[in-house]
XYZ file of C-alpha atoms in Angstrom:
672
model
C 31.085 -28.815 1.248
C 30.345 -32.552 0.614
C 27.461 -31.933 -0.496
C 28.547 -30.417 -3.664
C 29.519 -32.218 -6.971
C 33.078 -31.919 -8.142
C 32.823 -28.948 -10.390
C 30.914 -27.044 -7.636
C 33.369 -27.670 -4.981
C 36.283 -26.835 -7.802
C 34.468 -23.603 -8.498
C 34.206 -22.726 -4.327
C 37.694 -23.348 -3.887
C 39.382 -21.691 -7.041
C 40.434 -18.102 -5.518
C 43.828 -17.372 -6.917
C 42.771 -16.356 -10.593
C 39.406 -14.781 -11.932
C 36.713 -17.569 -12.596
C 33.829 -18.021 -14.900
C 31.234 -20.334 -14.003
C 28.953 -21.183 -16.670
C 26.444 -22.522 -14.697
C 23.333 -24.291 -17.019
C 19.967 -24.043 -15.482
C 18.923 -25.361 -12.245
C 22.711 -26.562 -11.356
C 22.935 -24.677 -8.180
C 24.641 -21.792 -9.317
C 23.503 -19.731 -6.127
C 24.496 -22.747 -3.923
C 27.816 -22.619 -5.639
C 28.065 -18.550 -5.052
C 26.647 -18.882 -1.323
C 29.031 -21.759 -0.346
C 31.798 -19.423 -2.288
C 31.300 -16.712 0.237
C 31.145 -18.581 3.334
C 34.466 -20.235 1.852
C 36.237 -17.049 1.717
C 35.320 -16.091 5.150
C 35.786 -19.228 7.022
C 38.700 -20.797 5.343
C 40.429 -17.762 3.385
C 39.678 -15.007 6.525
C 38.917 -12.458 4.215
C 36.293 -10.444 6.131
C 33.149 -10.010 5.155
C 32.695 -6.182 4.763
C 35.672 -6.636 2.148
C 33.416 -9.361 -0.091
C 30.987 -7.673 -2.622
C 28.457 -9.994 -4.222
C 25.885 -8.040 -7.141
C 22.900 -9.812 -8.522
C 19.605 -8.380 -10.781
C 17.057 -8.111 -8.458
C 16.228 -7.150 -4.810
C 14.685 -10.204 -4.364
C 17.460 -12.348 -5.205
C 19.805 -10.245 -3.590
C 18.222 -10.805 -0.288
C 17.606 -14.744 -0.658
C 21.483 -14.691 -1.014
C 22.381 -12.630 1.665
C 19.868 -14.798 3.837
C 21.360 -17.794 2.788
C 24.912 -17.029 3.431
C 24.578 -15.408 6.790
C 23.401 -18.816 7.802
C 26.900 -20.496 7.108
C 28.955 -17.610 9.057
C 28.940 -17.042 12.441
C 28.360 -14.113 14.970
C 27.790 -10.930 13.534
C 29.983 -11.323 9.811
C 26.509 -12.379 8.132
C 25.452 -8.266 8.870
C 28.850 -7.226 7.715
C 27.934 -8.460 4.013
C 27.696 -6.786 0.756
C 25.135 -8.699 -1.618
C 23.014 -5.995 -3.493
C 22.170 -5.221 -6.997
C 24.275 -3.677 -9.238
C 22.175 -0.411 -9.085
C 22.553 -0.353 -5.440
C 26.175 -1.005 -5.431
C 26.261 2.327 -7.942
C 24.165 4.241 -5.246
C 26.472 3.839 -2.647
C 29.243 4.637 -4.341
C 27.692 8.047 -5.439
C 26.850 8.446 -2.054
C 30.251 8.707 -0.664
C 32.043 10.219 -3.769
C 28.926 12.727 -4.416
C 31.549 16.188 -3.521
C 33.886 14.420 -6.593
C 30.808 13.949 -8.686
C 29.677 17.531 -8.134
C 26.353 16.244 -6.716
C 25.109 17.594 -2.990
C 24.192 15.332 -0.062
C 20.382 13.719 -0.255
C 20.344 13.808 -4.180
C 17.372 12.715 -5.802
C 16.998 9.461 -7.966
C 14.663 9.590 -11.040
C 12.472 6.725 -11.762
C 11.615 5.748 -15.472
C 8.068 7.861 -14.672
C 10.242 10.831 -13.399
C 12.590 10.736 -16.697
C 9.637 10.236 -19.071
C 8.168 13.481 -17.150
C 11.381 15.660 -18.059
C 11.711 14.206 -21.445
C 8.123 15.474 -22.286
C 8.766 18.482 -20.886
C 11.911 19.066 -22.412
C 10.045 17.951 -25.732
C 6.998 20.589 -25.063
C 9.293 23.119 -25.248
C 10.026 22.313 -28.484
C 7.820 22.842 -31.778
C 6.986 20.067 -34.380
C 7.813 17.183 -31.801
C 5.033 14.722 -31.657
C 4.283 13.429 -27.925
C 4.815 9.889 -29.838
C 8.376 10.941 -29.210
C 9.028 10.800 -25.867
C 9.173 6.892 -25.544
C 11.913 6.860 -28.329
C 13.565 9.837 -26.847
C 13.805 8.158 -23.244
C 14.774 4.828 -24.321
C 17.576 6.307 -26.601
C 18.842 8.254 -23.660
C 18.755 4.980 -21.519
C 20.323 2.859 -24.311
C 23.228 5.959 -24.744
C 23.500 5.535 -20.817
C 24.438 2.297 -20.596
C 26.467 1.889 -23.682
C 28.515 4.510 -21.868
C 27.750 7.226 -24.268
C 27.726 10.942 -23.336
C 25.549 13.291 -24.885
C 28.657 14.705 -26.965
C 29.388 10.895 -28.260
C 25.379 10.642 -29.234
C 25.217 13.239 -30.963
C 28.691 12.806 -33.047
C 27.354 9.027 -33.632
C 23.738 10.032 -34.523
C 23.103 9.883 -38.372
C 19.559 10.023 -38.492
C 17.283 13.174 -37.978
C 15.376 11.481 -35.125
C 18.220 10.563 -33.419
C 20.221 13.643 -33.748
C 17.315 15.426 -31.998
C 17.203 12.551 -29.313
C 21.002 13.613 -28.841
C 20.344 16.867 -28.317
C 17.368 16.545 -25.901
C 20.353 13.749 -23.975
C 22.356 17.222 -23.208
C 19.532 19.404 -22.087
C 18.484 15.848 -19.860
C 21.314 15.714 -18.418
C 21.983 19.388 -17.505
C 18.394 19.585 -16.043
C 19.110 16.645 -13.770
C 22.059 18.382 -12.893
C 20.352 21.388 -12.160
C 17.851 19.363 -9.798
C 20.455 17.708 -7.960
C 19.225 14.329 -8.917
C 20.178 11.129 -11.238
C 18.285 8.822 -13.127
C 18.451 4.971 -12.692
C 20.951 4.442 -15.258
C 23.682 7.144 -13.680
C 23.847 4.797 -10.868
C 25.840 2.770 -13.329
C 27.500 5.159 -15.446
C 28.661 7.626 -12.776
C 30.627 5.194 -10.953
C 32.484 4.566 -13.918
C 32.819 7.793 -15.231
C 34.342 9.036 -11.516
C 37.058 5.923 -11.899
C 37.976 6.989 -15.029
C 38.748 10.714 -14.028
C 39.274 10.175 -10.168
C 42.327 7.292 -9.726
C 42.646 8.125 -5.907
C 38.742 7.271 -5.923
C 39.274 4.132 -7.591
C 42.282 3.062 -5.661
C 40.062 3.523 -2.897
C 37.204 1.150 -3.814
C 40.282 -1.370 -5.183
C 41.011 -1.720 -1.794
C 37.980 -2.028 -0.377
C 36.973 -4.748 -2.454
C 38.815 -7.624 -1.745
C 37.303 -10.230 -3.391
C 33.903 -9.588 -5.892
C 31.621 -11.939 -7.433
C 28.719 -11.301 -9.786
C 24.992 -13.723 -10.481
C 24.099 -13.858 -13.911
C 26.569 -12.269 -15.604
C 25.464 -12.637 -19.020
C 22.838 -10.076 -18.013
C 25.335 -7.144 -17.882
C 25.137 -4.050 -19.925
C 28.736 -2.485 -21.342
C 28.604 -0.280 -17.822
C 28.146 -3.010 -15.628
C 30.860 -4.835 -17.484
C 33.331 -1.874 -17.184
C 32.296 -1.547 -13.076
C 33.146 -4.442 -12.555
C 36.433 -3.950 -14.636
C 38.029 -0.976 -12.947
C 36.286 -2.064 -9.319
C 38.802 -5.872 -9.662
C 41.373 -4.182 -11.087
C 44.811 -6.054 -11.171
C 43.880 -7.527 -8.093
C 41.783 -9.833 -10.111
C 39.849 -11.387 -7.378
C 36.676 -12.346 -9.168
C 34.014 -15.159 -9.899
C 31.332 -14.598 -12.365
C 28.526 -17.077 -12.862
C 26.704 -17.225 -15.987
C 24.603 -18.836 -18.881
C 25.440 -16.980 -22.453
C 22.182 -19.538 -22.937
C 19.771 -17.633 -20.760
C 20.493 -14.113 -21.848
C 17.348 -12.779 -22.915
C 17.555 -9.525 -22.350
C 19.487 -7.766 -25.095
C 16.511 -5.483 -25.488
C 17.390 -3.997 -22.267
C 20.773 -3.329 -23.156
C 22.066 -6.350 -21.745
C 25.654 -7.692 -24.084
C 25.970 -11.702 -23.633
C 29.004 -11.061 -25.210
C 30.462 -9.657 -22.229
C 31.122 -14.012 -21.156
C 33.147 -14.549 -24.064
C 35.227 -10.671 -23.366
C 36.292 -12.251 -19.933
C 38.888 -14.521 -21.738
C 40.600 -11.142 -23.768
C 40.231 -8.909 -20.071
C 41.166 -11.772 -17.990
C 43.690 -14.124 -19.715
C 44.359 -16.214 -16.404
C 40.653 -16.789 -16.945
C 39.308 -20.472 -15.661
C 36.554 -21.818 -16.957
C 34.279 -24.670 -14.950
C 31.029 -25.997 -16.191
C 28.026 -26.895 -14.042
C 26.426 -28.862 -16.479
C 24.203 -31.195 -13.899
C 20.618 -30.637 -13.906
C 19.331 -31.078 -10.521
C 15.546 -29.788 -11.857
C 14.041 -31.246 -15.053
C 13.910 -35.134 -16.125
C 16.082 -36.250 -19.071
C 13.595 -36.177 -21.708
C 13.187 -32.459 -20.739
C 16.963 -31.309 -20.411
C 17.373 -33.623 -24.206
C 14.905 -30.969 -25.917
C 16.608 -28.039 -24.163
C 20.277 -29.542 -25.241
C 18.835 -30.036 -28.889
C 17.102 -26.575 -29.067
C 19.887 -24.529 -27.821
C 22.339 -26.390 -29.834
C 21.168 -24.651 -32.936
C 22.820 -21.336 -31.529
C 26.127 -20.146 -31.838
C 28.581 -20.845 -28.870
C 32.073 -19.567 -26.972
C 31.370 -22.221 -24.727
C 29.794 -25.282 -25.283
C 27.732 -27.444 -22.697
C 25.095 -30.141 -22.372
C 22.695 -30.492 -19.327
C 22.188 -33.803 -17.995
C 20.479 -34.941 -15.258
C 19.768 -38.412 -12.396
C 16.287 -37.371 -11.792
C 14.903 -39.977 -14.254
C 14.084 -40.107 -17.921
C 10.155 -38.492 -17.414
C 7.213 -38.053 -19.375
C 7.398 -36.963 -23.242
C 6.905 -33.647 -24.234
C 3.362 -33.410 -25.812
C 2.612 -30.984 -28.464
C -1.146 -29.597 -28.280
C -2.023 -28.155 -31.874
C -5.346 -26.521 -31.238
C -7.927 -25.223 -33.880
C -8.017 -21.332 -32.512
C -6.708 -19.463 -29.612
C -9.951 -19.772 -27.649
C -9.536 -23.566 -27.768
C -5.538 -23.142 -26.752
C -6.817 -21.523 -23.867
C -9.803 -23.809 -22.672
C -7.300 -26.842 -23.508
C -4.885 -25.507 -21.041
C -7.692 -24.736 -18.222
C -9.129 -28.709 -18.802
C -5.220 -30.070 -18.605
C -5.014 -28.541 -15.532
C -8.021 -29.490 -13.839
C -7.183 -32.978 -15.547
C -3.457 -33.346 -14.266
C -4.345 -31.937 -10.910
C -7.408 -35.325 -10.575
C -5.005 -37.526 -11.732
C -1.858 -36.686 -10.105
C -2.794 -35.181 -6.686
C -1.118 -31.886 -8.020
C -1.470 -28.630 -6.382
C -2.678 -25.469 -8.448
C 0.582 -23.651 -7.560
C 2.232 -26.785 -9.304
C 1.346 -25.536 -12.670
C 3.057 -22.432 -14.640
C 1.372 -20.849 -17.831
C 4.001 -19.521 -19.864
C 3.390 -17.022 -22.970
C 5.908 -14.534 -24.878
C 3.467 -11.548 -24.320
C 1.106 -10.437 -21.922
C -1.734 -10.242 -24.233
C -2.027 -13.803 -24.239
C -3.252 -14.187 -20.930
C -6.387 -11.852 -21.506
C -8.457 -14.985 -22.621
C -6.575 -17.576 -20.731
C -7.607 -15.588 -17.645
C -11.395 -15.902 -18.991
C -11.217 -19.492 -19.301
C -9.624 -20.392 -15.977
C -12.197 -18.242 -14.304
C -14.964 -20.085 -16.226
C -13.509 -23.542 -14.761
C -12.945 -21.963 -11.407
C -9.154 -22.366 -11.207
C -7.618 -20.033 -9.268
C -4.502 -18.347 -10.877
C -2.183 -15.863 -10.278
C -0.411 -13.125 -12.737
C 3.013 -12.642 -12.106
C 4.850 -9.090 -12.540
C 1.750 -6.990 -11.753
C 2.089 -3.299 -10.384
C 1.781 -2.853 -6.970
C -1.242 -0.751 -6.310
C 1.418 2.051 -4.872
C 3.399 1.250 -8.483
C 0.576 3.434 -10.114
C 1.154 6.737 -11.241
C -2.261 8.195 -10.007
C -1.026 6.925 -6.418
C 2.517 8.112 -6.560
C 1.101 11.596 -7.401
C -0.943 12.006 -4.800
C 1.631 10.459 -2.412
C 4.049 12.634 -3.400
C 1.940 16.322 -2.787
C 1.699 14.257 0.747
C 4.899 13.424 1.149
C 5.737 16.946 0.296
C 3.283 18.627 2.486
C 4.734 16.418 5.673
C 8.667 16.979 4.081
C 9.631 20.585 2.100
C 12.799 18.855 1.574
C 11.617 16.155 -0.603
C 13.126 17.218 -3.337
C 11.583 14.090 -5.746
C 8.256 14.565 -4.968
C 8.788 18.135 -5.387
C 9.897 17.430 -9.168
C 7.271 14.307 -9.626
C 4.116 16.805 -8.784
C 5.524 20.385 -9.737
C 3.481 20.236 -13.826
C 1.233 17.317 -12.561
C -1.438 19.065 -13.127
C 0.350 21.199 -15.607
C 1.327 24.136 -13.876
C 3.079 26.043 -17.111
C 6.144 25.761 -15.080
C 8.830 24.639 -17.634
C 12.048 22.825 -17.518
C 14.123 26.662 -17.843
C 12.517 27.518 -14.776
C 13.230 24.281 -12.893
C 16.790 24.659 -14.042
C 16.962 27.856 -12.544
C 15.663 26.704 -9.364
C 17.907 23.827 -9.363
C 20.792 25.872 -9.696
C 19.845 28.472 -7.123
C 18.933 25.608 -4.759
C 22.424 23.739 -5.225
C 24.177 27.232 -4.456
C 22.099 28.067 -1.320
C 22.060 24.200 0.395
C 18.338 24.240 0.667
C 15.694 21.839 -0.949
C 13.793 23.225 -4.234
C 10.815 23.997 -2.263
C 12.266 26.407 0.492
C 14.022 27.554 -2.733
C 10.927 28.685 -4.604
C 10.068 31.354 -1.603
C 13.292 33.001 -1.215
C 13.432 36.717 -2.265
C 16.733 36.098 -3.892
C 14.904 33.653 -6.291
C 13.776 36.460 -7.928
C 17.386 37.751 -9.134
C 17.215 34.810 -11.853
C 14.090 34.134 -12.713
C 11.280 36.976 -14.720
C 8.633 38.333 -12.727
C 5.966 35.698 -14.048
C 8.216 32.572 -13.477
C 8.792 33.754 -10.078
C 4.956 34.133 -9.513
C 3.884 30.712 -10.710
C 6.388 28.922 -7.805
C 5.548 31.489 -4.920
C 2.002 30.418 -5.958
C 2.547 26.523 -5.727
C 4.791 27.177 -2.542
C 1.877 29.093 -1.247
C -0.413 26.735 -2.026
C 1.152 23.565 -0.487
C 1.610 25.389 2.479
C -2.151 26.195 2.919
C -2.633 22.530 2.424
C -0.329 22.090 5.421
C -1.972 24.417 7.793
C -5.767 22.788 7.029
C -4.416 19.658 7.675
C -3.821 20.943 11.707
C -6.992 23.098 11.181
C -9.541 20.868 9.567
C -8.040 17.528 9.974
C -6.281 15.537 7.315
C -8.739 13.433 5.697
C -10.529 16.619 4.737
C -7.601 18.594 3.850
C -6.651 15.857 1.535
C -9.801 16.177 0.047
C -9.843 19.273 -0.489
C -6.508 19.086 -1.891
C -7.618 16.869 -5.038
C -10.411 18.677 -5.286
C -8.322 21.967 -5.680
C -5.901 20.144 -7.874
C -8.782 19.541 -10.065
C -6.904 16.028 -10.530
C -10.089 14.385 -11.477
C -10.322 16.688 -14.731
C -5.948 15.867 -15.291
C -6.813 11.998 -15.197
C -9.940 12.619 -18.127
C -7.104 14.798 -20.339
C -4.260 11.786 -19.668
C -6.266 8.568 -19.620
C -7.197 6.221 -22.878
C -10.826 6.622 -21.637
C -13.552 8.315 -19.568
C -14.010 4.782 -17.698
C -10.077 4.499 -17.579
C -10.169 7.805 -15.611
C -13.015 6.602 -13.308
C -11.055 3.804 -11.984
C -7.987 5.751 -11.407
C -9.889 8.149 -9.868
C -11.540 5.719 -7.241
C -7.857 3.955 -6.498
C -7.227 7.756 -5.253
C -10.631 7.309 -3.409
C -9.325 4.104 -1.735
C -6.179 5.560 -0.733
C -7.899 8.643 0.903
C -10.044 5.986 2.736
C -6.979 3.839 3.873
C -5.123 6.654 4.805
C -7.742 7.752 7.486
C -8.103 4.388 8.566
C -4.247 4.070 9.460
C -4.994 7.821 11.311
C -7.580 6.214 12.962
C -9.121 8.638 16.320
C -5.755 9.352 16.546
C -5.823 13.464 17.507
C -2.404 15.379 17.720
C -1.422 18.739 17.539
C 1.666 17.868 15.286
C -0.477 16.657 12.399
C 2.577 16.372 9.814
C 3.920 13.486 12.421
C 0.371 12.116 12.307
C 0.239 12.026 8.007
C 4.371 11.070 8.239
C 3.375 8.028 10.363
C 0.121 7.346 8.500
C 1.810 7.175 4.845
C 4.619 5.382 6.811
C 2.381 2.825 7.661
C 0.877 2.793 4.341
C 4.195 1.506 2.520
C 4.884 -0.971 5.245
C 1.578 -2.911 4.615
C 2.246 -2.449 1.234
C 5.382 -4.317 1.222
C 3.825 -7.061 3.960
C 1.223 -7.632 1.263
C 3.209 -8.072 -1.415
C 5.473 -10.603 0.629
C 2.472 -12.443 1.465
C 1.258 -12.501 -2.374
C 4.745 -14.179 -2.642
C 4.202 -16.782 -0.113
C 0.620 -17.188 -1.435
C -0.517 -20.685 -1.466
C -2.238 -22.490 -4.432
C -2.968 -20.747 -7.250
C -1.845 -21.365 -10.921
C 1.047 -19.279 -12.000
C 0.544 -17.349 -15.124
C 3.645 -15.254 -16.910
C 5.833 -14.288 -19.245
C 9.010 -16.025 -20.418
C 10.865 -13.283 -19.305
C 9.513 -13.511 -16.040
C 9.910 -16.828 -15.805
C 13.615 -16.689 -15.507
C 15.297 -18.236 -12.379
C 11.667 -20.072 -11.579
C 10.791 -23.619 -11.608
C 7.548 -25.770 -11.640
C 6.628 -29.439 -11.426
C 4.030 -28.599 -14.744
C 4.695 -26.131 -17.461
C 2.619 -25.160 -20.781
C 4.251 -22.965 -23.213
C 1.476 -21.042 -25.135
C 2.196 -19.952 -28.487
C 4.097 -21.496 -30.392
C 3.526 -20.272 -34.028
C 5.863 -18.300 -35.748
C 5.811 -14.374 -35.771
C 4.755 -14.941 -32.129
C 7.274 -16.960 -30.618
C 9.579 -16.377 -32.380
C 8.063 -13.114 -32.288
C 7.557 -11.199 -35.888
C 10.050 -8.117 -34.436
C 13.067 -10.710 -34.047
C 12.256 -12.406 -37.015
C 12.342 -9.149 -39.182
C 15.526 -7.814 -37.122
C 17.147 -11.565 -37.618
C 17.650 -11.566 -33.977
C 16.034 -15.841 -33.514
C 18.888 -16.890 -31.705
C 17.708 -14.670 -28.589
C 14.289 -16.273 -29.433
C 15.880 -19.867 -29.325
C 17.193 -18.819 -25.890
C 13.876 -17.188 -24.491
C 12.405 -20.724 -25.545
C 15.089 -22.537 -23.500
C 14.599 -20.809 -20.479
C 11.097 -21.644 -20.760
C 11.500 -25.488 -21.666
C 14.166 -25.670 -18.637
C 11.593 -24.200 -15.925
C 9.610 -27.231 -16.318
C 10.848 -30.293 -13.498
C 8.039 -33.123 -14.616
C 5.955 -32.525 -17.356
C 5.933 -30.029 -20.314
C 3.126 -29.115 -22.739
C 4.104 -27.239 -26.020
C 0.592 -25.292 -27.289
C -0.148 -23.577 -30.869
C -3.457 -22.341 -32.820
C -4.030 -23.759 -36.043
C -5.476 -19.799 -36.461
C -5.445 -16.657 -34.614
C -7.073 -13.557 -34.270
C -5.115 -10.846 -34.853
C -5.981 -7.144 -35.220
C -10.049 -8.343 -35.338
C -9.436 -10.536 -38.521
C -8.692 -14.179 -38.421
C -5.664 -15.596 -39.819
C -3.796 -18.762 -40.276
C -0.733 -19.240 -38.360
C 2.683 -21.930 -39.061
C 4.343 -23.707 -36.095
C 7.482 -22.408 -34.859
C 10.660 -23.455 -36.429
C 11.348 -24.390 -32.977
C 8.939 -27.210 -32.525
C 11.560 -28.619 -35.618
C 14.238 -28.423 -33.808
C 12.989 -30.890 -30.711
C 13.789 -34.329 -30.700
C 11.360 -36.332 -32.532
C 11.670 -39.722 -29.875
C 10.939 -37.603 -27.154
C 7.774 -35.681 -28.629
C 4.379 -36.348 -28.844
C 1.858 -34.171 -31.228
C -1.671 -34.505 -29.878
C -4.619 -32.764 -31.943
C -4.450 -30.129 -35.200
C -6.369 -28.146 -37.294
C -8.702 -31.374 -37.217
C -10.479 -30.302 -33.601
C -14.261 -29.887 -33.944
C -16.278 -27.874 -31.809
C -17.965 -31.256 -30.724
C -14.208 -32.746 -29.536
C -14.045 -29.334 -27.638
C -17.415 -29.655 -25.896
C -16.805 -33.379 -24.865
C -13.408 -31.967 -23.399
C -15.151 -29.816 -21.413
C -17.942 -31.681 -20.030
C -15.098 -34.289 -19.453
C -13.456 -32.113 -17.296
C -16.331 -30.954 -15.654
C -17.646 -33.941 -14.252
C -14.140 -34.532 -13.028
C -13.939 -31.590 -11.255
C -17.356 -32.390 -10.061
C -16.652 -35.909 -8.610
C -13.520 -33.938 -7.034
C -15.739 -31.687 -5.196
C -17.848 -33.955 -3.770
C -15.330 -36.658 -2.433
C -13.639 -33.665 -0.491
């Protein structure tokens, strides 16, 4: 506790009233949360199992749990309830599934599964365009996040497109229940609805949760806000930590006004501000403070630091986007040679992923190692998830999620109505969808042609299982993929034949890796052998991801959104131009304040140096056009910034800088 500053100590010790900790960037908010949990256990005698803390990512939850466990004695750390909002919702649904009319072992639809169901529902309607699918799926997700039922969504819809989407929403929910499934948004919506309808259930959870802590509160949506309010009840034993200046997820349903609403819903609310920054130099914080001051605020705060004045902020105006990318590469080499910095000390941030393409080429040319953060795992690719779903169903016929993913991949013309009837029958019989598809009793609920399609699929999966035993797993898998004609399916559903071929190569790699994991192991029970191989694959993927996170010396490339929560000694922000940052859509929607918060997040990632980049002209849609410097550059303090370059930069100057950088790199390599 002695290592905490005075506001941090106050935040830890305030337990007799609801508390909002307004934590500026780099002010040690995680330290406050972890110390407070330990304080509640060690000083206030609250059992760890009665303390719940939620945040927004599994990684953040794991790190928080590890840090708190070190502060607690014995087995207390194992009893901690630290998770994401969605994991908490999932745990509530699992315990209360009977109250919700959901069968144990329910499936969880990810974004791909939800999109597939919407696509199937739209395919059954005449006149629906394919591009409607994403719009409808997003509208359904938005309605659920805003706690709107299908009936409410329909009554509030005013456009023909939204009315059609609301009708699909009604069907979508009906099919989910028939499949004994929930989607990602249901993990928050269903507990809130349950608590409204079942006071006894709410009473149980309010008694179980004696203290509730929420991290990144500015990112909560309507359903998360209501869930917190319901769970803390009259006890109001609540601490929320957030920063309205770092609310950058409105497009994902976040409601930054939730911070202000706390004052109305919790009249005894105390507000403690954490304004001392432990990350950045004073000039960087001056810039951040001056920029964000242009936004409206309910709670005013100003970051300060004892880490020294630091270097001025450099604004480098380049002639075009190629010069911009090249200048970043040469600057990284130059700063690395001058300061002895590692490549991993540098981060390049941008508004959109497309900005990284040219930058990657330049970094490769200068032999600068880099890593693009936020890329998908091999196992997140749709084609890999499809084939793994088939294999999981072969190994485990009770795997309803796998069944639903691949029943129409490739398309078998088994429509939503057929699956809805199958789902109701399976739920009534308390069996899996796969098992239900072969039962004689199903014939009373389906037409002969519908039943025939399901039985043929059932028989085919069983035949794959038999061939795993008779011919060996590798051969059976290859035959399975051939019989699916999956390559043709990829051709039909990829942007080009080259993309389809690449995706087919991914499947080939998966097959080889599975066989490698199986090795020469020969058993009679090939089901367990394949199951072990699948589990080994997933474990290896987790280990590889962890290794990548710990991987050493690479420049980090990421979007401004992805950079939140991170920090780097040296930061470059690309594309400080109107219609890029701030983005064109935000300008048209008059949503500049969120774009300013995004820029603020980027600024406050920097510890020692901050370099802002812009191009005088940029190619877009095949045409070169002049750009206008971002309005945010005018909001920076003049005395703390240094402008370099401009439209006058010539190709000769570009070549000269490139040669100098390469010469420096050569000297460095010769020395090392």
